Coordinates of C-alpha atoms in Angstrom, one line a residue:
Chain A
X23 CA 161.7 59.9 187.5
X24 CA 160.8 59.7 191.5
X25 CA 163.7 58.7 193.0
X26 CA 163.6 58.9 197.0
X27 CA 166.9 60.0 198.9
X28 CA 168.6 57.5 201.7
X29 CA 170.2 60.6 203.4
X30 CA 168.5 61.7 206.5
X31 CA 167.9 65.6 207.4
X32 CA 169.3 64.9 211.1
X33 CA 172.6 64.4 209.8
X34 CA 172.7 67.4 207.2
X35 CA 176.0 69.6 207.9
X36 CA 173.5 72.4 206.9
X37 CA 170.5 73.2 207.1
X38 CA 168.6 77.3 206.2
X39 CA 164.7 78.1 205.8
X40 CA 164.6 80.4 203.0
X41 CA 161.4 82.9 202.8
X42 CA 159.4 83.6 199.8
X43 CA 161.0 86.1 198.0
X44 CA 164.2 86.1 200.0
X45 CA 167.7 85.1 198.1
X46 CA 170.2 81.9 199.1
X47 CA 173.7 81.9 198.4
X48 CA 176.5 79.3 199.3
X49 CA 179.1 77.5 198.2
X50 CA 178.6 73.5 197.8
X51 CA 181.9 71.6 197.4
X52 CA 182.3 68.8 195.3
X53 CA 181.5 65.8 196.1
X54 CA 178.7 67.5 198.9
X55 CA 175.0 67.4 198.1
X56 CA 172.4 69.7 198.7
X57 CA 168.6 69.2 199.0
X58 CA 165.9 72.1 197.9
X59 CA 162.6 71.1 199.7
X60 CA 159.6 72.5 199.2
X61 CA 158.0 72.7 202.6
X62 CA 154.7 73.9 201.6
X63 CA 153.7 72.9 198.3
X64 CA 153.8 74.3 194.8
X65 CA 157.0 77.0 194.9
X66 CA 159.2 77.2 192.6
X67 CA 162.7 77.6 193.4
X68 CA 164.5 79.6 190.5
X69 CA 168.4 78.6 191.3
X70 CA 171.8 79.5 189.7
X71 CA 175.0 78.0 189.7
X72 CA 178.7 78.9 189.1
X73 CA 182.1 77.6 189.0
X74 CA 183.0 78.6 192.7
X75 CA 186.2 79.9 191.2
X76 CA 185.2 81.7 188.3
X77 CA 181.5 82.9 187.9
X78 CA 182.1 83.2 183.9
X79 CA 181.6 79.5 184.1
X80 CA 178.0 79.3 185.1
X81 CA 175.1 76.7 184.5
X82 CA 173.2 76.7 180.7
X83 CA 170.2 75.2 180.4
X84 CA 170.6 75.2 176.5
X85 CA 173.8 72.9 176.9
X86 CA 172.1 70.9 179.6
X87 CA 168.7 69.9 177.8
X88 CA 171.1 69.2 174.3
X89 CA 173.3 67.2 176.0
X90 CA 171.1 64.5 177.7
X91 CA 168.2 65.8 174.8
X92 CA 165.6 66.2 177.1
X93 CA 164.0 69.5 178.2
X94 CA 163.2 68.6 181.0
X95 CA 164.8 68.0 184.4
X96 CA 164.7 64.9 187.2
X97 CA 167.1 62.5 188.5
X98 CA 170.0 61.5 186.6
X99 CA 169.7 65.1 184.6
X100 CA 173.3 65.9 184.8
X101 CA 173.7 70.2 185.0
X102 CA 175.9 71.3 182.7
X103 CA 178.0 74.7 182.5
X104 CA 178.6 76.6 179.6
X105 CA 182.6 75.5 179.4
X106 CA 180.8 71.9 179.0
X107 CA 181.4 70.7 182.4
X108 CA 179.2 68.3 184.4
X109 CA 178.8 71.2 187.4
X110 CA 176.1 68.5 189.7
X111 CA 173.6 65.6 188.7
X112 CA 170.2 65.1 190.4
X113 CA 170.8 62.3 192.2
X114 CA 167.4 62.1 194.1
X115 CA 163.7 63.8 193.1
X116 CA 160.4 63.2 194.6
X117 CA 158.8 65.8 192.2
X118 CA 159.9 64.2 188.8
X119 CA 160.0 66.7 186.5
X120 CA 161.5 70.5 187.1
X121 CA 161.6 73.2 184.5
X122 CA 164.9 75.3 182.8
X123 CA 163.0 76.9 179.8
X124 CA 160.8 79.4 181.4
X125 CA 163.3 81.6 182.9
X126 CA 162.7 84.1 186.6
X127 CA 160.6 86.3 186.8
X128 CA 161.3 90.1 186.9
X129 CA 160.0 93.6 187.1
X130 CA 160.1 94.0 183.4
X131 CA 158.6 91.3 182.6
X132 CA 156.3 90.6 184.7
X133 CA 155.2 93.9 182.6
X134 CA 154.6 92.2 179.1
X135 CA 153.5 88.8 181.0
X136 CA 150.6 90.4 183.1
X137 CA 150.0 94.2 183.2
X138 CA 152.7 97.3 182.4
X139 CA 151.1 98.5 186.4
X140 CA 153.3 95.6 187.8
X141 CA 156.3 97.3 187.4
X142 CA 156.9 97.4 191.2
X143 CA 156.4 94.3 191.9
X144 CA 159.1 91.9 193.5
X145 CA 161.0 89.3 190.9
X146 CA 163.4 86.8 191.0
X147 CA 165.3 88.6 189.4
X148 CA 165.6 91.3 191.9
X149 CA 166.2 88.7 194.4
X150 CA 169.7 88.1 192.3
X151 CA 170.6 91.5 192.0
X152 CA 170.7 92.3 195.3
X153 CA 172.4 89.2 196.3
X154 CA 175.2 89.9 194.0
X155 CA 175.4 93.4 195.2
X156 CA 175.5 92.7 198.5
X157 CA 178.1 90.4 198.2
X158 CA 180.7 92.5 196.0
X159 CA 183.3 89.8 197.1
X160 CA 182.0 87.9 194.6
X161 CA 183.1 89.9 191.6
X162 CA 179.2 89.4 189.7
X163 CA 176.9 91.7 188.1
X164 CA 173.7 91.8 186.3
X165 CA 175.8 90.1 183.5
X166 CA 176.0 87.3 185.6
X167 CA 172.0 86.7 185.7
X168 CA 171.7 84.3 182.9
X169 CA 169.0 81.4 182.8
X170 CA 168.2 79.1 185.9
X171 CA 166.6 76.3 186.8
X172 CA 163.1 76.3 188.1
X173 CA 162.6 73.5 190.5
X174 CA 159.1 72.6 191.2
X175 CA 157.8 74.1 187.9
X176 CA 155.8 72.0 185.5
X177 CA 156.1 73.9 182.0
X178 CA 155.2 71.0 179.4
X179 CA 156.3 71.5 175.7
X180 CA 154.1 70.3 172.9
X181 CA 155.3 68.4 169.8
X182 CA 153.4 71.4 167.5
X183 CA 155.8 73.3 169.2
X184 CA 153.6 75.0 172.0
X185 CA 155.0 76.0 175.4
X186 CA 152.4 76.0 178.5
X187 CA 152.8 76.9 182.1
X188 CA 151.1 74.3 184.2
X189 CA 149.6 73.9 187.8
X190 CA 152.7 73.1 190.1
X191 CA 153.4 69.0 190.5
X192 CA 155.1 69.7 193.6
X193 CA 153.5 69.4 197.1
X194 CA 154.5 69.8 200.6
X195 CA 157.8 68.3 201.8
X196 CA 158.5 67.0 198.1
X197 CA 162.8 67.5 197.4
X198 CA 165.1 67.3 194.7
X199 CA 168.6 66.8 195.8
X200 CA 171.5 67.6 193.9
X201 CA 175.3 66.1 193.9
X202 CA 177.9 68.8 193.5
X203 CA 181.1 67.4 191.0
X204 CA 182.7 70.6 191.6
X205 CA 183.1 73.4 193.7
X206 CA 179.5 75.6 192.8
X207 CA 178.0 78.6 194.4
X208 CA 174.5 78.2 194.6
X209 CA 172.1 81.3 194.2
X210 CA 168.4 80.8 194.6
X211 CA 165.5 82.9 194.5
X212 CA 162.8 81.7 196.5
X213 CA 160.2 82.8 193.9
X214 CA 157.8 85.8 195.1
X215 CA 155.5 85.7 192.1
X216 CA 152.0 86.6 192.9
X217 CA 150.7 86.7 189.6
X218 CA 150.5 82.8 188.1
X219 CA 149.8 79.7 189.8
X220 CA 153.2 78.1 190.3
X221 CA 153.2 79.4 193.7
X222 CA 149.6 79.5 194.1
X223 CA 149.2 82.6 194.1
X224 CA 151.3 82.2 197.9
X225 CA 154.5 82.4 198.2
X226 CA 156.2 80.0 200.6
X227 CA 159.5 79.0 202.3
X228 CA 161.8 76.2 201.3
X229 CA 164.8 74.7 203.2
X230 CA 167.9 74.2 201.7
X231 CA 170.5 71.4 203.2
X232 CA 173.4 70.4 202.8
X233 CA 174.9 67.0 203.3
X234 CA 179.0 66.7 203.5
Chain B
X20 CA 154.5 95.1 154.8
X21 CA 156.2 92.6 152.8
X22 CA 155.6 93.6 149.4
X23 CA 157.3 96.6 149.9
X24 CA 160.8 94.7 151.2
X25 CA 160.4 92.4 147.8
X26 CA 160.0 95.3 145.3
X27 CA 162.9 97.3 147.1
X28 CA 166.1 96.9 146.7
X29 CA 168.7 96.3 149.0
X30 CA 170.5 98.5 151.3
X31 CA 173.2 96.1 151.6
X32 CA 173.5 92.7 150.5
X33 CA 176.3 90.5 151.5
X34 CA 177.1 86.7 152.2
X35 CA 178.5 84.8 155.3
X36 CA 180.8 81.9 153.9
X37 CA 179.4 79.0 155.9
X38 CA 181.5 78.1 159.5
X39 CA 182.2 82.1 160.0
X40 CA 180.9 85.0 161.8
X41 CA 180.1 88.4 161.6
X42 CA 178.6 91.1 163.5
X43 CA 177.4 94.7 163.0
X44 CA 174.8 97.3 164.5
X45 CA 171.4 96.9 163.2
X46 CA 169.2 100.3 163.5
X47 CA 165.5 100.2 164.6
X48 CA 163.6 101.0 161.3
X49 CA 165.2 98.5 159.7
X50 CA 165.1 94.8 158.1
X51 CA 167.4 92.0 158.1
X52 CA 167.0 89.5 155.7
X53 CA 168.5 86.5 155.9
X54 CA 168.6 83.6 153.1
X55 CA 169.7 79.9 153.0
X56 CA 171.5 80.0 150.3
X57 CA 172.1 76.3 149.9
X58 CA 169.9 74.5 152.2
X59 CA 170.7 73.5 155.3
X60 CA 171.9 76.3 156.7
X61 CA 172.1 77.3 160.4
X62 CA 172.7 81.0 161.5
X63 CA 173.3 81.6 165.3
X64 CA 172.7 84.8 166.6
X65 CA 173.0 86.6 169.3
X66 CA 171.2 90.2 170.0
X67 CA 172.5 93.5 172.8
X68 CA 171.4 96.9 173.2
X69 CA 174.3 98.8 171.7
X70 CA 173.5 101.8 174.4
X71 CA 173.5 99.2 177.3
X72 CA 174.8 95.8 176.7
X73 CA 173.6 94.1 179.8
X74 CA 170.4 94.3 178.1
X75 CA 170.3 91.4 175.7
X76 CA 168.0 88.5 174.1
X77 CA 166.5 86.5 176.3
X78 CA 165.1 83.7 175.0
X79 CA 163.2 82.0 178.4
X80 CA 161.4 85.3 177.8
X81 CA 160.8 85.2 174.4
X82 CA 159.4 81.9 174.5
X83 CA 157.2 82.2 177.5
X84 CA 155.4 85.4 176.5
X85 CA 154.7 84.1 173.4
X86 CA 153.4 80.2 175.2
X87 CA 155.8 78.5 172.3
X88 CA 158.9 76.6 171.9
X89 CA 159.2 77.1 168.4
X90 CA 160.1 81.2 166.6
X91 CA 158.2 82.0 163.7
X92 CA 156.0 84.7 161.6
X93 CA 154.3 86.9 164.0
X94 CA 156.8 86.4 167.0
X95 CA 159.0 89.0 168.5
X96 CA 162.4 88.7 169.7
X97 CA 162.7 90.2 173.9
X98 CA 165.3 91.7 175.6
X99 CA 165.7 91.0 179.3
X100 CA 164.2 94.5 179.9
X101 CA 160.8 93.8 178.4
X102 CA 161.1 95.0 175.2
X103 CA 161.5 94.6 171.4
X104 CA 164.8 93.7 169.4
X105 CA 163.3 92.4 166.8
X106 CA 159.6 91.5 165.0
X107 CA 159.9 88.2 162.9
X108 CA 157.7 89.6 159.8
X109 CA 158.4 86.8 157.3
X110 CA 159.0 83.4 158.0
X111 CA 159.0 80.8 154.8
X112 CA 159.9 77.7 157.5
X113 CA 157.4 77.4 160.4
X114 CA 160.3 76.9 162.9
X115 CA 163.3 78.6 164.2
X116 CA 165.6 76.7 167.3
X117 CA 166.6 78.6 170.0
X118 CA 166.5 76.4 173.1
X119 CA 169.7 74.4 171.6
X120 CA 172.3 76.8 172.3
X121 CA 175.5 76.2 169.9
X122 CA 178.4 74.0 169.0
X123 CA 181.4 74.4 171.3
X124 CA 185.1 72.8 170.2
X125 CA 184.8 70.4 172.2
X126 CA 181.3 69.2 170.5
X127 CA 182.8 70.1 166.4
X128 CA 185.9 67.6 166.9
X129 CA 184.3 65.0 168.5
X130 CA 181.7 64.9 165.4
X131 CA 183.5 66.3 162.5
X132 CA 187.3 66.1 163.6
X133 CA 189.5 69.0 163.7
X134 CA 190.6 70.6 160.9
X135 CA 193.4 73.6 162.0
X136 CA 194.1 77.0 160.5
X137 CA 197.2 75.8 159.9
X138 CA 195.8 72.6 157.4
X139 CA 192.7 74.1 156.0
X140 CA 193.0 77.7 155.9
X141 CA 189.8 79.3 155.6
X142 CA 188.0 75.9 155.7
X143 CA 189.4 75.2 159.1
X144 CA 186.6 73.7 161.7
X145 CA 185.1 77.1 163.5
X146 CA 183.0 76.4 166.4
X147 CA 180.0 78.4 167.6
X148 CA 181.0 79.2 170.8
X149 CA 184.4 80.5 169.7
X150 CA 182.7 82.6 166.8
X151 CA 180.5 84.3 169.6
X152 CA 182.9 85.5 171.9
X153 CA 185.4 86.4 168.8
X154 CA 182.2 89.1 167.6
X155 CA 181.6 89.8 171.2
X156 CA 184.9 90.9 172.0
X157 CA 184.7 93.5 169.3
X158 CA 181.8 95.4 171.8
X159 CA 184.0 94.6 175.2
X160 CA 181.6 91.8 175.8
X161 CA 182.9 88.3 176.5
X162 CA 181.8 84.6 178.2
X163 CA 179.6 86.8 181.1
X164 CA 177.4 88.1 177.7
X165 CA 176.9 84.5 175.9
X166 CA 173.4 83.7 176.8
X167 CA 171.2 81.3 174.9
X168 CA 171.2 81.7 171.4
X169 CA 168.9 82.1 168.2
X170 CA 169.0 79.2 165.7
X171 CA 167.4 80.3 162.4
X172 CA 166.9 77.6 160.1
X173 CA 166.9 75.1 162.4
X174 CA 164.2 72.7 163.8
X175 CA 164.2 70.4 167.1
X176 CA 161.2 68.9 167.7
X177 CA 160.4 67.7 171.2
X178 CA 158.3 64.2 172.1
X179 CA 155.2 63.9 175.0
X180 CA 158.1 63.2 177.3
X181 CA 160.5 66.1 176.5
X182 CA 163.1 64.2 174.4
X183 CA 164.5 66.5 171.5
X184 CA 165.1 65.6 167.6
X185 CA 166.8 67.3 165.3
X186 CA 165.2 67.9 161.7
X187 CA 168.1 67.3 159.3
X188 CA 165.9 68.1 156.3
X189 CA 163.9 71.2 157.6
X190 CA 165.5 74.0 156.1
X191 CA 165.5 74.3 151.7
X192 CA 167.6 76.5 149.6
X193 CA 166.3 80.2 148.9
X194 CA 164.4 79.7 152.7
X195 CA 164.0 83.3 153.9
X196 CA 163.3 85.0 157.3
X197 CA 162.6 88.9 157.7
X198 CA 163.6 90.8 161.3
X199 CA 162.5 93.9 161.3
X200 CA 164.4 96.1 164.5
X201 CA 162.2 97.7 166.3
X202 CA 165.2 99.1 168.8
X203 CA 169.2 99.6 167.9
X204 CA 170.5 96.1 168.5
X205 CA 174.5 95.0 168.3
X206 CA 173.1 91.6 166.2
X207 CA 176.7 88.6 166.4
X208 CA 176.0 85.7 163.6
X209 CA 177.9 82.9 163.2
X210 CA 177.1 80.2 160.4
X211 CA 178.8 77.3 162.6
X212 CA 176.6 73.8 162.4
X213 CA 173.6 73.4 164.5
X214 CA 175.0 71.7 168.1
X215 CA 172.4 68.5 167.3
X216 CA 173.2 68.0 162.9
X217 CA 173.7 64.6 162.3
X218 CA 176.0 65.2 159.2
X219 CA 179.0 62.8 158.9
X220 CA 180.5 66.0 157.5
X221 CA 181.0 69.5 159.1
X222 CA 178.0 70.7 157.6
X223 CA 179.2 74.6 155.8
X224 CA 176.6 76.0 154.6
X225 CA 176.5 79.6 153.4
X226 CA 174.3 82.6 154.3
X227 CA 173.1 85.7 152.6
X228 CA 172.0 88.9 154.1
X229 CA 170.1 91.6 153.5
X230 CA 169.8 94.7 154.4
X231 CA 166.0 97.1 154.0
X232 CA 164.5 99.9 155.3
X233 CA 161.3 99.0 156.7
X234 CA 157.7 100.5 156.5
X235 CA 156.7 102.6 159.5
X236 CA 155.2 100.3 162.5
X237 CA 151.0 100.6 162.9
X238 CA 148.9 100.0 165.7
X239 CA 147.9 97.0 163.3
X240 CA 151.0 95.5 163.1
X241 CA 150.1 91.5 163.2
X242 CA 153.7 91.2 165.3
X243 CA 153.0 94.1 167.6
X244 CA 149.3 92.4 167.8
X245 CA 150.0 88.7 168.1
X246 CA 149.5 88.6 171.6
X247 CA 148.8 91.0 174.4
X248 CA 152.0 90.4 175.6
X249 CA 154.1 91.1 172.6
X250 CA 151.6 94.7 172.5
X251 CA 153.0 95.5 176.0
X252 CA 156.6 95.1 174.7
X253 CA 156.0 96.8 172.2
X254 CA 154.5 99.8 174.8
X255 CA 157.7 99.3 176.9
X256 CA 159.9 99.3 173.5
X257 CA 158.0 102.8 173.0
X258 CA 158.8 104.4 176.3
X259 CA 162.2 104.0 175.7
X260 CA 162.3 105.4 173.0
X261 CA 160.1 108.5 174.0
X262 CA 163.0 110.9 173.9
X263 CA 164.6 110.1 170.8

């Protein structure tokens, strides 16, 4: 559902450019919302969230599609986390439809997906990893890497059951904007895949604001 | 392949009263058979590398190497890390859930009411959720390691515009599904209702399991050769394996 947003970015409390295949983490409180925009077109934003006060309760896309029995995401989606708490609620999306099935990418498997040679390459997943390294204060791990939200993906699923990754629905300066109902630290990877055409095949910055 | 499980006996064959759970280790080389025994059933399951338990089923991978929402003959079950838990090499249904997740408490009283130990004994109302982290606490694992789930036996069926149903009639008594381990794999079951049943009663719904040796893997295998994908798991399932 396209549902355009009355807040305006002058008056964001915060506002970041995130590079392809860099990593965002911050902590939205409740009642805050934050915009993901996608200032080039077709990037797909793979994003986490957790309890701000205890990681273990994090975002599940399983409980999230059950509850509102939909697969897929857009305004009025409300996030669930896996102690079966609203966490936020899309409140405004210009894209109308973001993914939570297909998962990030990583190293291992972008090696089944594409070619055992592109081992090396860098993941979403990676993005994560380092982010919760480098911020030991957080207490996470690679435990903590669970599955996320793709914003700006298209991956339609068929009523025979069949599961296809389509070309990106998104386009430059499209958002999706997100009201907080508790405390939740955000963790994105700006996606850095090279080898399908949700980005494509050109990885791009987003912005991330933040309204108080 | 199969008709060498169906004139073998058993390893091990035991049941799963319905609403329970159980866990063991399963060893690569091996089957596990699991049977509705009643119709109806629903097994969760959840699937760790006993060596490493960060790695564990992941089932956006699983689906999107394989381009399907649905598990069946043919598939293969993926860690995180790329490669193999487990090849799906008999399938009498057409469709396993696993984008569902599970029935928390929250979820079982609000459609079944609650039902205590201290009432109903055994027959108390066990919740999915609860039965997972009760297995996974046996491995030092806890709410970090509960990821999305398997669903065997269970159908949801989406529409053109994404919206899920539940088949309440999918699943017929004597239904059977073969896993055969292609890696070491700390497998957690619970027999806890599918999060989306419909029943006006908590639906209990016993499971048997089985347990085989399996015939040795070839390079034509249909699971290791449904897809190129699945083959390069199965390469990356290999390499680990290289020293053992």
């Amino acid at each position: 559902m396209i549902k355009q947003s009355a807040l305006k970015p002058d008056n964001a409390a915060f506002r970041e450019t995130v590079p392809a295949g860099e990593y965002f983490l911050k902590v939205v409180k409740a009642g805050q919302t934050v915009r993901i925009l996608d200032l080039e077109g077709n990037q797909a934003a793979d994003t986490l969230f957790y309890n701000a006060h205890n990681p273990s309760e994090r975002y599940s896309a399983a409980d999230t599609i059950r509850e509102q029995g939909n697969v897929y995401l857009t305004a009025g989606s409300r996030l669930m986390s896996s102690e079966n708490n609203v966490m936020l609620e899309i409140t405004a999306d210009t894209c109308g439809r973001h993914d939570t099935l297909g998962g990030a990418c990583a190293a291992e498997s972008n090696t089944t997906r594409y070619a055992l040679e592109k081992k090396c390459m860098h993941a979403c997943r990676d993005s994560w990893l380092v982010a919760v390294t480098e911020h030991e204060e957080l207490g996470m791990t690679k435990r903590d890497i669970t599955h996320n939200i793709n914003f700006f993906m298209n991956v339609p699923v068929t009523a025979d059951g069949g599961l296809t990754f389509a070309d990106g629905i998104s386009d430059a300066g499209k958002y999706v904007e997100l009201e907080a109902k508790m405390d939740v630290l955000v963790m994105i990877s700006n996606c850095p895949q090279l080898n399908n055409p949700c980005n494509g095949w050109n990885p791009t910055p987003i912005e991330v604001l933040v309204w108080s | 392949m199969l008709d060498s499980l169906n004139s073998a006996a058993p390893l091990y064959d035991d049941l799963i009263p319905g609403g329970s759970h159980w866990s063991f280790i399963m060893r690569r080389g091996h089957v596990l058979r699991l049977i509705d025994e009643t119709g109806g059933a629903n097994v969760g399951m959840l699937m760790y590398n006993p060596e490493n338990p960060l790695e564990r089923y992941n089932m956006p991978d699983t689906l999107k190497n394989q381009h399907t929402f649905l598990l069946t003959r043919g598939h293969v079950l993926l860690s995180d890390m790329g490669r193999v838990f487990a090849s799906v090499i008999r399938d009498d249904l057409g469709w396993h859930d696993t984008v569902s997740g599970t029935c928390n408490a929250e979820l079982v009283e609000k459609r079944w009411g609650k039902k205590t130990y201290q009432e109903a004994h055994n027959h108390y109302h066990r919740n999915g959720s609860t039965s997972f982290l009760n297995e996974l606490a046996k491995y030092g694992l806890g709410k970090k390691d509960l990821t999305a789930n398997l669903n065997w036996f269970s159908k949801v069926q989406t529409d053109d515009d994404g919206n899920m149903a539940f088949d309440a009639n999918h699943s017929h008594a004597g239904a059977t599904v073969d896993l055969r381990f292609e890696m070491d794999t700390i497998v957690v079951l619970h027999t806890c209702p599918h999060p989306m049943n419909p029943a006006s009663e908590y639906p209990s719904h016993p499971v048997r399991y089985q347990l085989f040796k399996s015939a040795p893997v070839n390079d034509a295998d249909p699971c290791k050769l449904s897809s190129p994908e699945a083959t390069r798991a199965f390469a990356n399932t290999a390499l680990y394996h290289l020293f053992q």
